[in-house]
mmCIF file of C-alpha atoms and ligand atoms in Angstrom:
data_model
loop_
_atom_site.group_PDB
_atom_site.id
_atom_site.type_symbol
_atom_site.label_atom_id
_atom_site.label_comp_id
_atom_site.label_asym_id
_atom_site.label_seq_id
_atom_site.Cartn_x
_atom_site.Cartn_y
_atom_site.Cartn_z
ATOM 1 C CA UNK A 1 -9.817 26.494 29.740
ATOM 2 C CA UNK A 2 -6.880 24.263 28.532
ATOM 3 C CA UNK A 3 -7.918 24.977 25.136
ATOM 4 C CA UNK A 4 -8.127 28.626 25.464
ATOM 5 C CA UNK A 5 -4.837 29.436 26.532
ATOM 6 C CA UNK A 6 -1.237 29.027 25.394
ATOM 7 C CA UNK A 7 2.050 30.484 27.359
ATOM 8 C CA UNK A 8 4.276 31.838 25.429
ATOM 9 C CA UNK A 9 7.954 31.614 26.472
ATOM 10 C CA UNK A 10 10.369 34.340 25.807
ATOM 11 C CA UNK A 11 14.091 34.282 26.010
ATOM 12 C CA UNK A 12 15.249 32.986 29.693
ATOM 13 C CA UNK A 13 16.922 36.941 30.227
ATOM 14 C CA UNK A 14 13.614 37.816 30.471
ATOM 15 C CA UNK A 15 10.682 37.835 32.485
ATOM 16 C CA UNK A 16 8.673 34.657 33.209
ATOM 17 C CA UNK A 17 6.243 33.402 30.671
ATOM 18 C CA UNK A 18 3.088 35.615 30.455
ATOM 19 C CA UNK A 19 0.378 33.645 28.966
ATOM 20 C CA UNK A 20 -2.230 34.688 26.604
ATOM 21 C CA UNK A 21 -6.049 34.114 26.958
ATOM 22 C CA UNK A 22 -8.146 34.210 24.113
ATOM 23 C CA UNK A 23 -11.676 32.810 25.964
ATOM 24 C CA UNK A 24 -14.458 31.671 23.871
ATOM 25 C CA UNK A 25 -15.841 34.766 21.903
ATOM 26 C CA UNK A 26 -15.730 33.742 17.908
ATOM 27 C CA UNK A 27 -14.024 37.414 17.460
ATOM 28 C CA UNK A 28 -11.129 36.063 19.984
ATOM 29 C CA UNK A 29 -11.032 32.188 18.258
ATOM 30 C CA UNK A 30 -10.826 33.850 14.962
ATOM 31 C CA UNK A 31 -8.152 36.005 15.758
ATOM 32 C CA UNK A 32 -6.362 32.799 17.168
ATOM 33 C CA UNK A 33 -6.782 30.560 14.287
ATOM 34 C CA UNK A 34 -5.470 33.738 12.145
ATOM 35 C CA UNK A 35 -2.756 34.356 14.591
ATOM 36 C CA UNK A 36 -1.681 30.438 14.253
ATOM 37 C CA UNK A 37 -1.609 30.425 10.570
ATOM 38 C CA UNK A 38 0.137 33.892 9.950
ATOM 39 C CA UNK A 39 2.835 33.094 12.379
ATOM 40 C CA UNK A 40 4.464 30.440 10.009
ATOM 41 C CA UNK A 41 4.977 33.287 7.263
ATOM 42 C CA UNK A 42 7.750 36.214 7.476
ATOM 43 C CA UNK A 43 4.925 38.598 6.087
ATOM 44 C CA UNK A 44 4.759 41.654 7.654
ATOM 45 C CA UNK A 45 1.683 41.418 10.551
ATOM 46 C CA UNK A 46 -0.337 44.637 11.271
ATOM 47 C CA UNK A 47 -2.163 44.316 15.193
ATOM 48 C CA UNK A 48 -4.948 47.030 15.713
ATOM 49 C CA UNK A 49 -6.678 47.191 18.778
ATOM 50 C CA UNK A 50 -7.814 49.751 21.828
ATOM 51 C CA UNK A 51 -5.288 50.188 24.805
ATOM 52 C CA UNK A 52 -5.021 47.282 26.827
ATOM 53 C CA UNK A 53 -6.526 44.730 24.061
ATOM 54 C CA UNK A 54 -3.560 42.917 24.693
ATOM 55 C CA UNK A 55 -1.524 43.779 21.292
ATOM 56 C CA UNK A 56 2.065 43.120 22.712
ATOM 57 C CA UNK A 57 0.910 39.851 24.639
ATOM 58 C CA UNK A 58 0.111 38.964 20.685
ATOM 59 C CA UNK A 59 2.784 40.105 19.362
ATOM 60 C CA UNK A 60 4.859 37.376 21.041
ATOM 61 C CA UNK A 61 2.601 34.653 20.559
ATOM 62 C CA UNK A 62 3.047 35.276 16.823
ATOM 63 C CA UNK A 63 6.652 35.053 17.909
ATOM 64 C CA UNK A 64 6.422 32.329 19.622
ATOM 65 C CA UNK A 65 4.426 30.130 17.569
ATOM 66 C CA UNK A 66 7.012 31.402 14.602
ATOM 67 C CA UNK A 67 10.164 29.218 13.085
ATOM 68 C CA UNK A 68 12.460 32.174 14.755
ATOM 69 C CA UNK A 69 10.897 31.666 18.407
ATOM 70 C CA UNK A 70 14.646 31.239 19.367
ATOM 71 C CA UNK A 71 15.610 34.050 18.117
ATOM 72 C CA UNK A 72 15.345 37.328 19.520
ATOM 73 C CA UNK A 73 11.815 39.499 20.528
ATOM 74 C CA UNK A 74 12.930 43.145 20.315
ATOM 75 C CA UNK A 75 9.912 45.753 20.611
ATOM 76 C CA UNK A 76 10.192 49.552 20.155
ATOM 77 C CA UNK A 77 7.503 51.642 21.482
ATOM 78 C CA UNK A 78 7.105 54.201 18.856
ATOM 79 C CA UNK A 79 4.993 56.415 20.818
ATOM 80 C CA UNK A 80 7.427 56.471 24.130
ATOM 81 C CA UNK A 81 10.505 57.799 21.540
ATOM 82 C CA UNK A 82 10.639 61.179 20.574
ATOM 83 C CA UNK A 83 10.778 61.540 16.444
ATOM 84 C CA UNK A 84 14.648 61.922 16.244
ATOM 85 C CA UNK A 85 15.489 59.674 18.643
ATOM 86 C CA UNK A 86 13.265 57.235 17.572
ATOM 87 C CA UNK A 87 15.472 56.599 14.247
ATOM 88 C CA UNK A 88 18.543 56.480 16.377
ATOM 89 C CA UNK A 89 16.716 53.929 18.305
ATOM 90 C CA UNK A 90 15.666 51.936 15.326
ATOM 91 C CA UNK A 91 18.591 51.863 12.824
ATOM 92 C CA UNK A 92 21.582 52.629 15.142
ATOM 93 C CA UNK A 93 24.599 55.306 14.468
ATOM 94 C CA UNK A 94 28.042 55.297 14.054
ATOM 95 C CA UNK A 95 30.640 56.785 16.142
ATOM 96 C CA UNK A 96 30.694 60.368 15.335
ATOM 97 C CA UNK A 97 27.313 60.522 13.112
ATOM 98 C CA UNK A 98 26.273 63.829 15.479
ATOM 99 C CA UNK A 99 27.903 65.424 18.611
ATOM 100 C CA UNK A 100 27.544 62.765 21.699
ATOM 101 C CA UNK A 101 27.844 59.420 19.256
ATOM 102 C CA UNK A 102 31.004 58.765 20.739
ATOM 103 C CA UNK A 103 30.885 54.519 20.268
ATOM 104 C CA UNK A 104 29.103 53.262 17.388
ATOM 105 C CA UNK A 105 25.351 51.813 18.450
ATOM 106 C CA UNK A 106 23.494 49.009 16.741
ATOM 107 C CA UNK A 107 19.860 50.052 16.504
ATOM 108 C CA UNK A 108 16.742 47.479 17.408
ATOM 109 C CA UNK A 109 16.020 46.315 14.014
ATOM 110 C CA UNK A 110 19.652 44.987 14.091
ATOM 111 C CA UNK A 111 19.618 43.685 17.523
ATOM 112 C CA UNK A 112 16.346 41.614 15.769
ATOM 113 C CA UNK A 113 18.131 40.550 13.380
ATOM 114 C CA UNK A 114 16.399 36.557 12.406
ATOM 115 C CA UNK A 115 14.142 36.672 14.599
ATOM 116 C CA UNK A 116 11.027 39.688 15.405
ATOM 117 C CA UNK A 117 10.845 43.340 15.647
ATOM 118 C CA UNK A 118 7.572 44.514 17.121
ATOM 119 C CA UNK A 119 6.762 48.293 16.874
ATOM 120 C CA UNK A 120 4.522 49.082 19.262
ATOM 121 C CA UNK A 121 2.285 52.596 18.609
ATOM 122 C CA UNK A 122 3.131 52.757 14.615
ATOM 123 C CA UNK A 123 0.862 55.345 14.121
ATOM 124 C CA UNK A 124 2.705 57.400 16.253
ATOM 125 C CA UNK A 125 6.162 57.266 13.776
ATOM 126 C CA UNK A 126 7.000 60.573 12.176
ATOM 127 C CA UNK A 127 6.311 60.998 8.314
ATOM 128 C CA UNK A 128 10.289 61.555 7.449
ATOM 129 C CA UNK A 129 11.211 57.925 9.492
ATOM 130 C CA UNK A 130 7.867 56.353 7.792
ATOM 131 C CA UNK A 131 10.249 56.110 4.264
ATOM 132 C CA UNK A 132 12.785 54.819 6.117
ATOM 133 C CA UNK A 133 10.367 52.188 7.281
ATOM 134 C CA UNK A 134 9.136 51.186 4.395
ATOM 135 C CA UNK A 135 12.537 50.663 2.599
ATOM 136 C CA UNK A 136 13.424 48.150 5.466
ATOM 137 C CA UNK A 137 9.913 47.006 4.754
ATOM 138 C CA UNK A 138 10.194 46.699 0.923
ATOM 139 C CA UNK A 139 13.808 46.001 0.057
ATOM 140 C CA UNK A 140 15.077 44.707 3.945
ATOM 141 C CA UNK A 141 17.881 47.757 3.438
ATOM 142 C CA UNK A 142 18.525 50.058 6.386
ATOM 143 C CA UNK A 143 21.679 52.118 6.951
ATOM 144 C CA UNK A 144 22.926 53.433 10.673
ATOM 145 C CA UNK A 145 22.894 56.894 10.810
ATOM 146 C CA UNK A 146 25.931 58.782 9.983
ATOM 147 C CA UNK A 147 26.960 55.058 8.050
ATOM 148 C CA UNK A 148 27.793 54.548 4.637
ATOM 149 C CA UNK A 149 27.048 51.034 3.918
ATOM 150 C CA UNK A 150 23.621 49.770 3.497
ATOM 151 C CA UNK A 151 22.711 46.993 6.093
ATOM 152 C CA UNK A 152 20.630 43.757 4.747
ATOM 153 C CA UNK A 153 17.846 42.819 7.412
ATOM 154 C CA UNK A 154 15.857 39.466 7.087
ATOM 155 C CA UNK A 155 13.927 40.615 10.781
ATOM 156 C CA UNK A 156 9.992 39.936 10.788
ATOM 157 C CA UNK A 157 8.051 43.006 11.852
ATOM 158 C CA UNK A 158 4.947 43.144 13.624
ATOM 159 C CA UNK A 159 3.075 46.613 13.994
ATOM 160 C CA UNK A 160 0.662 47.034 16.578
ATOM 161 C CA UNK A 161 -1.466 50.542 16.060
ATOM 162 C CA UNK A 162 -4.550 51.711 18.707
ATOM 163 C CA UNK A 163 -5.832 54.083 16.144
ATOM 164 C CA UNK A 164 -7.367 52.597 12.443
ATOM 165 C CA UNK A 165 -4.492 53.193 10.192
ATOM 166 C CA UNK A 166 -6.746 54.115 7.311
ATOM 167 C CA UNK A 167 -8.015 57.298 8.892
ATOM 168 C CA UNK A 168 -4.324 57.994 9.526
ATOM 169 C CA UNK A 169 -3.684 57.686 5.934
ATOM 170 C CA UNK A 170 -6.817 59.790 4.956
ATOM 171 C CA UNK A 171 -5.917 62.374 7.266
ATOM 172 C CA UNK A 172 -2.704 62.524 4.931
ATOM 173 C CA UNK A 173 -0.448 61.727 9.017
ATOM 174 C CA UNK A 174 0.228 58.050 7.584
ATOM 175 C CA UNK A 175 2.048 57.088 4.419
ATOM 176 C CA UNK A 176 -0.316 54.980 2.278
ATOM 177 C CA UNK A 177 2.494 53.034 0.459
ATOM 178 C CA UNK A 178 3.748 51.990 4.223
ATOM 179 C CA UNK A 179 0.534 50.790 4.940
ATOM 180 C CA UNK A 180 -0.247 48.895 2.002
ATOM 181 C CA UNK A 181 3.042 47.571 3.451
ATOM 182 C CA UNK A 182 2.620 47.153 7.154
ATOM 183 C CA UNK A 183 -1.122 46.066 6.630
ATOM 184 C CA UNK A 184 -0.104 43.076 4.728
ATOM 185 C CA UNK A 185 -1.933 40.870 7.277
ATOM 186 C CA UNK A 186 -3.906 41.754 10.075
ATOM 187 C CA UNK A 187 -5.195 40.844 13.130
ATOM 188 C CA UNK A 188 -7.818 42.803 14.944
ATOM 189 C CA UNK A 189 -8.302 42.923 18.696
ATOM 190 C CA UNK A 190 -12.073 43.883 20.086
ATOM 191 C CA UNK A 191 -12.325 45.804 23.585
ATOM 192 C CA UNK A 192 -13.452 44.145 25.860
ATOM 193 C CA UNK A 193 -16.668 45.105 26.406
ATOM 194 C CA UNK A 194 -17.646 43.619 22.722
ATOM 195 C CA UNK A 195 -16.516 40.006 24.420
ATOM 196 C CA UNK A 196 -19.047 40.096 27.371
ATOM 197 C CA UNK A 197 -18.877 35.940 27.206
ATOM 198 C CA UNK A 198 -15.210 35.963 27.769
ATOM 199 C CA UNK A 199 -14.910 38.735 31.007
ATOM 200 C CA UNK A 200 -15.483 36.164 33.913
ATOM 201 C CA UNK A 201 -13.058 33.583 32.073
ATOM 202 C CA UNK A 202 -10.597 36.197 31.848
ATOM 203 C CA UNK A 203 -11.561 37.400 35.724
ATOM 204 C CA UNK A 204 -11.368 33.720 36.824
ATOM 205 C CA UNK A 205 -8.300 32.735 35.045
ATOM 206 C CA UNK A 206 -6.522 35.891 36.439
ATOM 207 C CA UNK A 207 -7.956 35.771 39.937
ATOM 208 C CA UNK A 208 -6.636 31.813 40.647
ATOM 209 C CA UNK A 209 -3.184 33.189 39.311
ATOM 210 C CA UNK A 210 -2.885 36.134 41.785
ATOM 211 C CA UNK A 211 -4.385 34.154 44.239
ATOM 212 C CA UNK A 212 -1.686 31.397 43.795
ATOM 213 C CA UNK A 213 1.258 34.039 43.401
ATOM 214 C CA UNK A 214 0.226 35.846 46.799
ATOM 215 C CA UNK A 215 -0.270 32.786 48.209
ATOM 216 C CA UNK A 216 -4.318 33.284 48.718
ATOM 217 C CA UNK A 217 -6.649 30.667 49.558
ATOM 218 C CA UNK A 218 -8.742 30.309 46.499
ATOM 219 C CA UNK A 219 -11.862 31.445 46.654
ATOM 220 C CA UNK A 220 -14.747 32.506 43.876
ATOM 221 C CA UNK A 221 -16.529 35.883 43.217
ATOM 222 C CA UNK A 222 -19.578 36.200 44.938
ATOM 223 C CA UNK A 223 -22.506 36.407 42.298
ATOM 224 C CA UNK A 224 -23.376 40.346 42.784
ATOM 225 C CA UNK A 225 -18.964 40.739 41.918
ATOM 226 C CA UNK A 226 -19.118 39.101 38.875
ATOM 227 C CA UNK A 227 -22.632 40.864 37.641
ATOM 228 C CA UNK A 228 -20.562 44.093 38.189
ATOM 229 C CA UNK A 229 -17.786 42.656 36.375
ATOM 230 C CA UNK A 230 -19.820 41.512 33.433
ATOM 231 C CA UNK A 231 -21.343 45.488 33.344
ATOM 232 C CA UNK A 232 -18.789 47.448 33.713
ATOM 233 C CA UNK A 233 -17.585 48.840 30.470
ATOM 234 C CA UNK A 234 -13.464 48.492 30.863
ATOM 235 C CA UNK A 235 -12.551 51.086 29.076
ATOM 236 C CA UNK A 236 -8.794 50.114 29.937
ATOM 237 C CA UNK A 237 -9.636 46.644 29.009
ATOM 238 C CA UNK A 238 -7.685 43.370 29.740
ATOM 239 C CA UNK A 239 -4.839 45.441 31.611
ATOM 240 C CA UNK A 240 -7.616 47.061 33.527
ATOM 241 C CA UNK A 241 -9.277 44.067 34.466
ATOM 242 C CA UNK A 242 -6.173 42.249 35.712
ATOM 243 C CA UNK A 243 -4.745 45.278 37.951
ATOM 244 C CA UNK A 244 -8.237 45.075 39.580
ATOM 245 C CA UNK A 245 -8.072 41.222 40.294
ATOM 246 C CA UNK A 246 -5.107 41.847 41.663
ATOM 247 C CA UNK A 247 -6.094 44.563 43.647
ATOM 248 C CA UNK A 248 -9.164 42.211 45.014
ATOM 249 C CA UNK A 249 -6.547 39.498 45.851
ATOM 250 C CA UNK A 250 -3.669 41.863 47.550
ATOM 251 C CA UNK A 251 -6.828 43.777 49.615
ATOM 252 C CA UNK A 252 -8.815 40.466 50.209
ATOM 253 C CA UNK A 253 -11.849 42.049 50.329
ATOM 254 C CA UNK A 254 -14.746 42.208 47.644
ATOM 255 C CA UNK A 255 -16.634 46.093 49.433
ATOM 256 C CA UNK A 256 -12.942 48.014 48.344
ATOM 257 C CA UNK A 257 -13.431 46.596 44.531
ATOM 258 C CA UNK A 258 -17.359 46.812 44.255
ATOM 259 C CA UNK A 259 -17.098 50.479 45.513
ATOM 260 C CA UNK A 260 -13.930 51.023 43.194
ATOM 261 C CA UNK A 261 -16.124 49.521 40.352
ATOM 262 C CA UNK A 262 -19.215 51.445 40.815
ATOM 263 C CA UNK A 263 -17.232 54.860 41.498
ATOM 264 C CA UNK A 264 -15.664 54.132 38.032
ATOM 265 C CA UNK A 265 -18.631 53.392 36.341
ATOM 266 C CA UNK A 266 -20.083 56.885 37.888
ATOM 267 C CA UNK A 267 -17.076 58.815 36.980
ATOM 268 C CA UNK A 268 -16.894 57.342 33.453
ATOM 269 C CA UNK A 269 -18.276 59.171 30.194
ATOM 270 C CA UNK A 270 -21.169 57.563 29.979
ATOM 271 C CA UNK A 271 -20.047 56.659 25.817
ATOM 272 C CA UNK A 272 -17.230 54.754 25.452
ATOM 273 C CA UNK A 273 -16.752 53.715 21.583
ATOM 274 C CA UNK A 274 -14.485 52.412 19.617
ATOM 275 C CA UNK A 275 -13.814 54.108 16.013
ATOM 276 C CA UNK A 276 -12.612 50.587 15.242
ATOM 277 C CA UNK A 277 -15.171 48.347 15.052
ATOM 278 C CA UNK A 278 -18.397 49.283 13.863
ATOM 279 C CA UNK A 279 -21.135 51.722 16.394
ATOM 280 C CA UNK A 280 -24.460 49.873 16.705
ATOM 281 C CA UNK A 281 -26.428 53.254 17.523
ATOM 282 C CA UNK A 282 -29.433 51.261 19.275
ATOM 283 C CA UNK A 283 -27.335 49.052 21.162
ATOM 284 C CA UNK A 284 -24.953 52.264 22.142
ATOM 285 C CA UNK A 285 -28.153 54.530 23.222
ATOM 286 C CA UNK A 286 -29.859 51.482 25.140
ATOM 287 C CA UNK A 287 -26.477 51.109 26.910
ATOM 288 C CA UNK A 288 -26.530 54.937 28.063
ATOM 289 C CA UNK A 289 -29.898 54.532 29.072
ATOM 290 C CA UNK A 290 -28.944 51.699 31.512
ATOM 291 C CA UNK A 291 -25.542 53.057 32.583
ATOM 292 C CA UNK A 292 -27.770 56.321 33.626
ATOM 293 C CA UNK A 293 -30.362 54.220 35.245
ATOM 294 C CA UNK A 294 -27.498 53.007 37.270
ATOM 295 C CA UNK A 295 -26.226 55.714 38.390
ATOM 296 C CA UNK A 296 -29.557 57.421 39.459
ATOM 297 C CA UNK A 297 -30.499 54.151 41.307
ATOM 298 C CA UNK A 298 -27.320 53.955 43.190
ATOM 299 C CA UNK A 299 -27.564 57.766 43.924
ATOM 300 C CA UNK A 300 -31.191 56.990 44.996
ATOM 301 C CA UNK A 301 -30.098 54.126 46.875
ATOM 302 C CA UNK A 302 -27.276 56.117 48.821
ATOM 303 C CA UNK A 303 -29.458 58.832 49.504
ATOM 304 C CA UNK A 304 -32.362 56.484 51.437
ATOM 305 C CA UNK A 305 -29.640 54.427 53.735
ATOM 306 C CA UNK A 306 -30.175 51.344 50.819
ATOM 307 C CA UNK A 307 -34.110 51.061 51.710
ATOM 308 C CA UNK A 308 -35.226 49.838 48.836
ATOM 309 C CA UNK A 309 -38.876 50.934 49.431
ATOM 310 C CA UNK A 310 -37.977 54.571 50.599
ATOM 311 C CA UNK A 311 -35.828 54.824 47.274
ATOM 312 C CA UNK A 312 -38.760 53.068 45.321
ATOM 313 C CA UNK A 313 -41.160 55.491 46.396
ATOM 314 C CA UNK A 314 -38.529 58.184 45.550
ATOM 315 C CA UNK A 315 -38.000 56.974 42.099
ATOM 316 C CA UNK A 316 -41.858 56.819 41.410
ATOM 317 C CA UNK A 317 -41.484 53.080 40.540
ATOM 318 C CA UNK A 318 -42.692 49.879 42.016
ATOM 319 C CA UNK A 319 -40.552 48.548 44.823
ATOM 320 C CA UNK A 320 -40.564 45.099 42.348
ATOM 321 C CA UNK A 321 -39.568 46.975 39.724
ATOM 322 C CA UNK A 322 -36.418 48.375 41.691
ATOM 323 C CA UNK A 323 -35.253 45.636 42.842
ATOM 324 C CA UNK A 324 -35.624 44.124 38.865
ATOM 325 C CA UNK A 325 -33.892 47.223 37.935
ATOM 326 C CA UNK A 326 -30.960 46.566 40.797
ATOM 327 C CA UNK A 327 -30.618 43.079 39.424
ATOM 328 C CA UNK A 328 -30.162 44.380 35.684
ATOM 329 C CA UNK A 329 -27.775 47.331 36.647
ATOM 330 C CA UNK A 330 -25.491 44.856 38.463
ATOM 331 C CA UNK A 331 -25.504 46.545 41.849
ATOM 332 C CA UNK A 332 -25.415 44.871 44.533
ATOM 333 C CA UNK A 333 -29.081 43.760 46.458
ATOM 334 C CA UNK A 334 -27.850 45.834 50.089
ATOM 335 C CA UNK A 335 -24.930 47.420 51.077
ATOM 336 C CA UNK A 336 -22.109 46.280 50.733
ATOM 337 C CA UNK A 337 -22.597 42.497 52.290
ATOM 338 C CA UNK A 338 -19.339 40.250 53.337
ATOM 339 C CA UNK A 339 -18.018 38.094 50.811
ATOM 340 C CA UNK A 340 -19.085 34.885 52.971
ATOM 341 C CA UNK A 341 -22.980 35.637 52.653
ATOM 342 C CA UNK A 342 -22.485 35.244 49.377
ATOM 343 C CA UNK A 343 -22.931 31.895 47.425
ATOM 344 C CA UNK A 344 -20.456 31.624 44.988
ATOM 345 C CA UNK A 345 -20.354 32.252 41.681
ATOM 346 C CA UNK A 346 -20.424 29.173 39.518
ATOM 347 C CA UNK A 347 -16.592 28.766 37.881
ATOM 348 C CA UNK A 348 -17.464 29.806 34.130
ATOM 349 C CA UNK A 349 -14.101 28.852 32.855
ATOM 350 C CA UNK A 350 -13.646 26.463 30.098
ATOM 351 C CA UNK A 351 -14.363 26.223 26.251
ATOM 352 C CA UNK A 352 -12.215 27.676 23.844
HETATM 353 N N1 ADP B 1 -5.225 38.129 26.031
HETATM 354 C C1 ADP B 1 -4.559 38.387 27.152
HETATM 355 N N2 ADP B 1 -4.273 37.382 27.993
HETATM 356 C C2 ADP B 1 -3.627 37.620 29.142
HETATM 357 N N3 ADP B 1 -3.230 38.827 29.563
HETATM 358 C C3 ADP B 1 -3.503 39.867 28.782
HETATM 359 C C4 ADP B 1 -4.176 39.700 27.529
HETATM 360 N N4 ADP B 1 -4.307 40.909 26.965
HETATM 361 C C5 ADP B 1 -3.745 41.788 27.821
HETATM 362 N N5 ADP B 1 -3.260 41.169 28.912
HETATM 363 C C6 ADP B 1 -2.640 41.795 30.071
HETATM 364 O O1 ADP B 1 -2.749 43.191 29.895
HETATM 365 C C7 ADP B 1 -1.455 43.792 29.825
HETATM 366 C C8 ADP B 1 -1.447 44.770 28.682
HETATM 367 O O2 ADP B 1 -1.431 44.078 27.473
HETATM 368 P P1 ADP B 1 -0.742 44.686 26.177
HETATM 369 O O3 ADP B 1 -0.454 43.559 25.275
HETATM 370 O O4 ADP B 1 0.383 45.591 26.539
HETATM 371 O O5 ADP B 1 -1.959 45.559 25.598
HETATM 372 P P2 ADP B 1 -1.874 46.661 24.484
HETATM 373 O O6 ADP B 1 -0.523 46.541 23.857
HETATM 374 O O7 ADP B 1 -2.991 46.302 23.546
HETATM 375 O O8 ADP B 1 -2.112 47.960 25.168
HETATM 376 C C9 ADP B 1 -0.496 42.647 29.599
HETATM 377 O O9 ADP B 1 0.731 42.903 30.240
HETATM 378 C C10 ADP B 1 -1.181 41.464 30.212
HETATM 379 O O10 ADP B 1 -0.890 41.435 31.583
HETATM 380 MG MG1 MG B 2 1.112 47.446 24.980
#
């Protein structure tokens, strides 16, 4: 797993090193190799990617792996700001530029100065700020509001956007001379649920870690765990797959996550696609069909006290082709069984 993973170290004021895991999927070792070669340039790097891809945790990587690692990481999350405080945020004011600017403020991009501004949720920045953007972008100039002088930046910047820029532009809400600008290089980040080889390296990487930070004896998913792990469809992604570990770890028992998991997967839409990366309609459709399988089965299941034959015979299948069918969907063979009964999972870490 060596391979796979690299910590990144920000500035000691800040929290401890977070590391980045890229597993073995060729989209993620692409992205890497990409990631490694752009970071020795101070073009401008465009990250696009669903919610909880892991955009910011790439962000500083690139930063990291950069010739201005010791300088300062400053992000900006465009979409947390409010339009006109966003530029106040960004470019800084001086004292008396509107009523309450009673010191003079440096904004981010000048507390980034050498080193890397990351603006998180680009898509999100108002048309009127977007020229102000790309001047910084073209020319490096940027002025503090209410100042006269024109400030010289030489900060890299690294957009990260969950929505694909070009429909942005097409729907006339993003500049198109920005992006030519912003879009300079990109990297792209699939969900999750595009990786399947890469979930239980991800699971297993994060479940040691929270094991060893509670101080938890280590100990494996059981086999019927990671099948559910490997079907859900994590619409939240890496961040959602690392607040359940977590959750497994501080609760210590597998029943609370399995039922968590297969409430979710009930509760779900059943279609969860990504405008940004192409829709393979068969492969979409045979997915619904099994995620609707599931959830009859389980209801089945529920509804018979978990006999198998009873639901079977309910389902007007053979009681072989239920339990094939229980296998497939990931569920677990009975009830909710103790972790022990379980053999463990064979440790799929490694590659990369
Ligand atoms: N590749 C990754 N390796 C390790 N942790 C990750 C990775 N991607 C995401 N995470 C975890 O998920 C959280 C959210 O990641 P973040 O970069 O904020 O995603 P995004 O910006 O795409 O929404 C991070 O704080 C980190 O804990
Ligand atoms: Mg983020």
């Amino acid at each position: 797993m060596a391979a796979s993973r690299a910590v990144v170290s920000r500035r000691a004021e800040e929290l401890p090193p977070e590391p980045l895991i890229f597993g073995k999927s060729a989209a993620m070792q692409a992205v890497r190799l990409k990631a490694e070669k752009i970071a020795s340039t101070s073009v401008p790097v465009l990250i696009q990617g669903d919610s909880g891809t892991g955009k910011g945790v790439l962000a500083r990587y690139v930063h990291a792996l950069s010739p201005v690692s010791n300088a300062a990481f400053v992000k900006v999350n465009c979409a947390a700001i409010p339009g006109p405080l966003l530029e106040s945020e960004l470019f800084g004011y001086e004292r008396g530029a509107f009523t309450g600017a009673n010191t003079t403020k440096p904004g981010r991009v000048e507390l980034a100065e050498g080193g890397t501004l990351f603006l998180d949720g680009i898509n999100e920045i108002d048309f009127s700020l977007q020229g102000k953007l790309l001047h910084l972008l073209q020319d490096g100039q940027y002025s503090r509001i209410g100042g006269q002088e024109d400030r010289h930046s030489s900060t890299r910047v690294i957009c990260a956007t969950n929505r694909s820029l070009d429909q942005e532009v097409d729907s006339g809400r993003f500049r198109q001379d920005l992006f030519f600008r912003v879009n300079a290089l990109t990297l792209r980040l699939v969900p999750l649920r595009s990786r399947p080889e890469d979930i239980l390296d991800i699971a297993n990487y994060f479940l040691e870690a929270h094991q060893s930070r509670y101080r938890q004896p280590a100990r494996p998913f059981s086999p019927s765990l990671a099948r559910l792990l490997l079907r859900h469809s994590w619409p939240g992604n890496i961040r959602e797959l690392e607040n359940l570990i977590e959750r497994f770890v501080i609760l210590g028992s597998e029943e609370a996550i399995t039922s968590e998991l297969l409430d979710r997967d009930q509760t779900e839409p059943p279609l969860t696609i990504s405008l940004n990366e192409p829709i393979h309609l068969k492969k979409v459709t045979r997915q619904a069909v099994l995620d609707m399988e599931r959830r009859i089965i389980l209801r089945v299941l529920e509804a018979n006290h978990w006999n198998r034959k009873r639901a079977a015979s309910a389902l007007r299948i053979s009681y072989r082709a239920l339990l094939y069918k229980i296998r497939q969907a990931g569920l677990p063979p009975k009830r909710s069984r103790p972790m022990a009964q379980d053999a463990p999972v064979k440790s799929q870490v490694g590659g990369g």
